C-alpha atoms as a PDB file:
ATOM      1  CA  UNK A   1       0.156   0.155  -0.447  1.00  0.00           C
ATOM      2  CA  UNK A   2       3.070   2.377   0.827  1.00  0.00           C
ATOM      3  CA  UNK A   3       4.422   1.664  -2.447  1.00  0.00           C
ATOM      4  CA  UNK A   4       1.056   2.545  -4.127  1.00  0.00           C
ATOM      5  CA  UNK A   5       1.307   5.908  -2.642  1.00  0.00           C
ATOM      6  CA  UNK A   6       4.467   6.870  -3.473  1.00  0.00           C
ATOM      7  CA  UNK A   7       4.273   5.856  -7.048  1.00  0.00           C
ATOM      8  CA  UNK A   8       0.800   7.708  -6.999  1.00  0.00           C
ATOM      9  CA  UNK A   9       2.632  10.952  -5.597  1.00  0.00           C
ATOM     10  CA  UNK A  10       5.367  10.665  -8.124  1.00  0.00           C
ATOM     11  CA  UNK A  11       2.940  10.659 -10.888  1.00  0.00           C
ATOM     12  CA  UNK A  12       1.065  13.663  -9.846  1.00  0.00           C
ATOM     13  CA  UNK A  13       3.954  15.541  -9.149  1.00  0.00           C
ATOM     14  CA  UNK A  14       5.685  14.430 -12.828  1.00  0.00           C
ATOM     15  CA  UNK A  15       1.895  15.947 -14.090  1.00  0.00           C
ATOM     16  CA  UNK A  16       2.566  19.095 -12.097  1.00  0.00           C
ATOM     17  CA  UNK A  17       5.969  19.684 -12.965  1.00  0.00           C
ATOM     18  CA  UNK A  18       4.815  19.398 -16.629  1.00  0.00           C
ATOM     19  CA  UNK A  19       2.079  21.441 -16.119  1.00  0.00           C
ATOM     20  CA  UNK A  20       3.795  23.856 -14.641  1.00  0.00           C
ATOM     21  CA  UNK A  21       6.789  24.063 -17.136  1.00  0.00           C
ATOM     22  CA  UNK A  22       4.172  24.435 -20.080  1.00  0.00           C
ATOM     23  CA  UNK A  23       1.940  27.585 -18.734  1.00  0.00           C
ATOM     24  CA  UNK A  24       5.780  29.378 -19.008  1.00  0.00           C
ATOM     25  CA  UNK A  25       6.050  31.667 -21.261  1.00  0.00           C
ATOM     26  CA  UNK A  26       8.763  30.388 -23.143  1.00  0.00           C
ATOM     27  CA  UNK A  27       7.209  27.043 -23.577  1.00  0.00           C
ATOM     28  CA  UNK A  28       5.239  28.246 -26.733  1.00  0.00           C
ATOM     29  CA  UNK A  29       4.810  24.612 -28.481  1.00  0.00           C
ATOM     30  CA  UNK A  30       4.117  22.817 -24.808  1.00  0.00           C
ATOM     31  CA  UNK A  31       2.541  19.231 -25.870  1.00  0.00           C
ATOM     32  CA  UNK A  32       2.947  20.120 -29.370  1.00  0.00           C
ATOM     33  CA  UNK A  33       5.408  18.151 -31.481  1.00  0.00           C
ATOM     34  CA  UNK A  34       8.236  20.060 -33.248  1.00  0.00           C
ATOM     35  CA  UNK A  35       8.027  20.233 -37.084  1.00  0.00           C
ATOM     36  CA  UNK A  36      10.934  17.697 -37.482  1.00  0.00           C
ATOM     37  CA  UNK A  37       8.940  15.143 -35.068  1.00  0.00           C
ATOM     38  CA  UNK A  38       5.569  15.668 -36.652  1.00  0.00           C
ATOM     39  CA  UNK A  39       7.404  15.302 -40.099  1.00  0.00           C
ATOM     40  CA  UNK A  40       8.871  12.163 -39.023  1.00  0.00           C
ATOM     41  CA  UNK A  41       5.344  10.990 -37.920  1.00  0.00           C
ATOM     42  CA  UNK A  42       3.552  11.405 -40.835  1.00  0.00           C
ATOM     43  CA  UNK A  43       6.494   9.101 -42.865  1.00  0.00           C
ATOM     44  CA  UNK A  44       5.370   5.604 -42.803  1.00  0.00           C
ATOM     45  CA  UNK A  45       7.881   3.365 -40.999  1.00  0.00           C
ATOM     46  CA  UNK A  46       8.356   1.129 -44.011  1.00  0.00           C
ATOM     47  CA  UNK A  47       8.707   3.867 -46.404  1.00  0.00           C
ATOM     48  CA  UNK A  48      11.441   3.736 -48.944  1.00  0.00           C
ATOM     49  CA  UNK A  49      14.206   6.562 -49.381  1.00  0.00           C
ATOM     50  CA  UNK A  50      13.881   8.547 -52.447  1.00  0.00           C
ATOM     51  CA  UNK A  51      16.622   8.290 -55.301  1.00  0.00           C
ATOM     52  CA  UNK A  52      17.118  12.344 -55.074  1.00  0.00           C
ATOM     53  CA  UNK A  53      17.990  12.027 -51.116  1.00  0.00           C
ATOM     54  CA  UNK A  54      21.607  10.685 -49.979  1.00  0.00           C
ATOM     55  CA  UNK A  55      22.986  10.511 -46.818  1.00  0.00           C
ATOM     56  CA  UNK A  56      25.957  12.508 -47.513  1.00  0.00           C
ATOM     57  CA  UNK A  57      27.287  15.106 -50.241  1.00  0.00           C
ATOM     58  CA  UNK A  58      27.450  13.918 -54.143  1.00  0.00           C
ATOM     59  CA  UNK A  59      30.825  13.661 -55.398  1.00  0.00           C
ATOM     60  CA  UNK A  60      32.474  12.456 -52.610  1.00  0.00           C
ATOM     61  CA  UNK A  61      36.198  11.050 -53.003  1.00  0.00           C
ATOM     62  CA  UNK A  62      36.497   7.665 -50.908  1.00  0.00           C
ATOM     63  CA  UNK A  63      39.730   7.875 -48.620  1.00  0.00           C
ATOM     64  CA  UNK A  64      42.531   5.654 -50.038  1.00  0.00           C
ATOM     65  CA  UNK A  65      43.964   5.077 -46.381  1.00  0.00           C
ATOM     66  CA  UNK A  66      42.782   1.652 -44.672  1.00  0.00           C
ATOM     67  CA  UNK A  67      41.616   3.545 -41.303  1.00  0.00           C
ATOM     68  CA  UNK A  68      40.356   6.639 -43.364  1.00  0.00           C
ATOM     69  CA  UNK A  69      38.192   4.571 -46.059  1.00  0.00           C
ATOM     70  CA  UNK A  70      36.541   2.351 -42.558  1.00  0.00           C
ATOM     71  CA  UNK A  71      35.686   4.889 -40.865  1.00  0.00           C
ATOM     72  CA  UNK A  72      34.242   6.949 -44.074  1.00  0.00           C
ATOM     73  CA  UNK A  73      32.201   3.539 -44.787  1.00  0.00           C
ATOM     74  CA  UNK A  74      30.936   3.062 -41.612  1.00  0.00           C
ATOM     75  CA  UNK A  75      29.851   6.677 -41.009  1.00  0.00           C
ATOM     76  CA  UNK A  76      27.771   6.258 -44.278  1.00  0.00           C
ATOM     77  CA  UNK A  77      26.490   3.391 -43.839  1.00  0.00           C
ATOM     78  CA  UNK A  78      25.216   4.323 -40.133  1.00  0.00           C
ATOM     79  CA  UNK A  79      23.638   7.498 -41.988  1.00  0.00           C
ATOM     80  CA  UNK A  80      22.243   4.633 -44.210  1.00  0.00           C
ATOM     81  CA  UNK A  81      20.704   2.949 -41.233  1.00  0.00           C
ATOM     82  CA  UNK A  82      19.816   5.755 -39.354  1.00  0.00           C
ATOM     83  CA  UNK A  83      16.848   6.263 -41.993  1.00  0.00           C
ATOM     84  CA  UNK A  84      15.556   2.428 -41.807  1.00  0.00           C
ATOM     85  CA  UNK A  85      13.386   1.432 -39.152  1.00  0.00           C
ATOM     86  CA  UNK A  86      15.046  -0.163 -35.753  1.00  0.00           C
ATOM     87  CA  UNK A  87      17.029  -3.876 -37.038  1.00  0.00           C
ATOM     88  CA  UNK A  88      14.925  -7.016 -36.828  1.00  0.00           C
ATOM     89  CA  UNK A  89      15.728  -9.718 -34.170  1.00  0.00           C
ATOM     90  CA  UNK A  90      14.887 -12.218 -36.446  1.00  0.00           C
ATOM     91  CA  UNK A  91      17.265 -14.142 -38.728  1.00  0.00           C
ATOM     92  CA  UNK A  92      16.014 -13.823 -42.080  1.00  0.00           C
ATOM     93  CA  UNK A  93      14.477 -10.529 -41.345  1.00  0.00           C
ATOM     94  CA  UNK A  94      17.945  -9.323 -40.144  1.00  0.00           C
ATOM     95  CA  UNK A  95      19.628 -10.876 -43.305  1.00  0.00           C
ATOM     96  CA  UNK A  96      17.615  -9.201 -45.683  1.00  0.00           C
ATOM     97  CA  UNK A  97      18.055  -5.812 -43.504  1.00  0.00           C
ATOM     98  CA  UNK A  98      21.566  -6.265 -43.887  1.00  0.00           C
ATOM     99  CA  UNK A  99      21.162  -6.980 -47.713  1.00  0.00           C
ATOM    100  CA  UNK A 100      19.134  -3.529 -47.637  1.00  0.00           C
ATOM    101  CA  UNK A 101      21.634  -1.751 -46.137  1.00  0.00           C
ATOM    102  CA  UNK A 102      24.562  -3.205 -48.426  1.00  0.00           C
ATOM    103  CA  UNK A 103      23.075  -2.800 -51.684  1.00  0.00           C
ATOM    104  CA  UNK A 104      22.009   0.706 -50.469  1.00  0.00           C
ATOM    105  CA  UNK A 105      25.665   1.642 -49.823  1.00  0.00           C
ATOM    106  CA  UNK A 106      26.845  -0.219 -52.712  1.00  0.00           C
ATOM    107  CA  UNK A 107      24.299   2.101 -54.568  1.00  0.00           C
ATOM    108  CA  UNK A 108      25.843   5.313 -53.022  1.00  0.00           C
ATOM    109  CA  UNK A 109      29.048   4.769 -53.970  1.00  0.00           C
ATOM    110  CA  UNK A 110      28.335   3.957 -57.232  1.00  0.00           C
ATOM    111  CA  UNK A 111      26.182   7.252 -57.910  1.00  0.00           C
ATOM    112  CA  UNK A 112      28.301   9.437 -55.859  1.00  0.00           C
ATOM    113  CA  UNK A 113      31.800   8.865 -56.653  1.00  0.00           C
ATOM    114  CA  UNK A 114      33.890  11.556 -57.767  1.00  0.00           C
END
């Protein structure tokens, strides 16, 4: 019973704190999603990236140094993964996900090499 009362008080405290912070003049859009969040929410989860969007600037040159090349490719791969839904845990879906990332990376490298 004591645990319930403590949890209830914490919830009420959080609610009151949020309500109070939203009433401040600096909180103009309190409770409303930012334009970036609204844009991300309007995009379907499995939506494909358009051909005009690229993870980095066009006409890039891949570094020749092995360490720089590895970091460059890791960065591009991370940017591609950030545009996809989370990585699945099931083995077959994970394999398809990784294949999609490799295909997008190869497509990026073939279209953006200087």
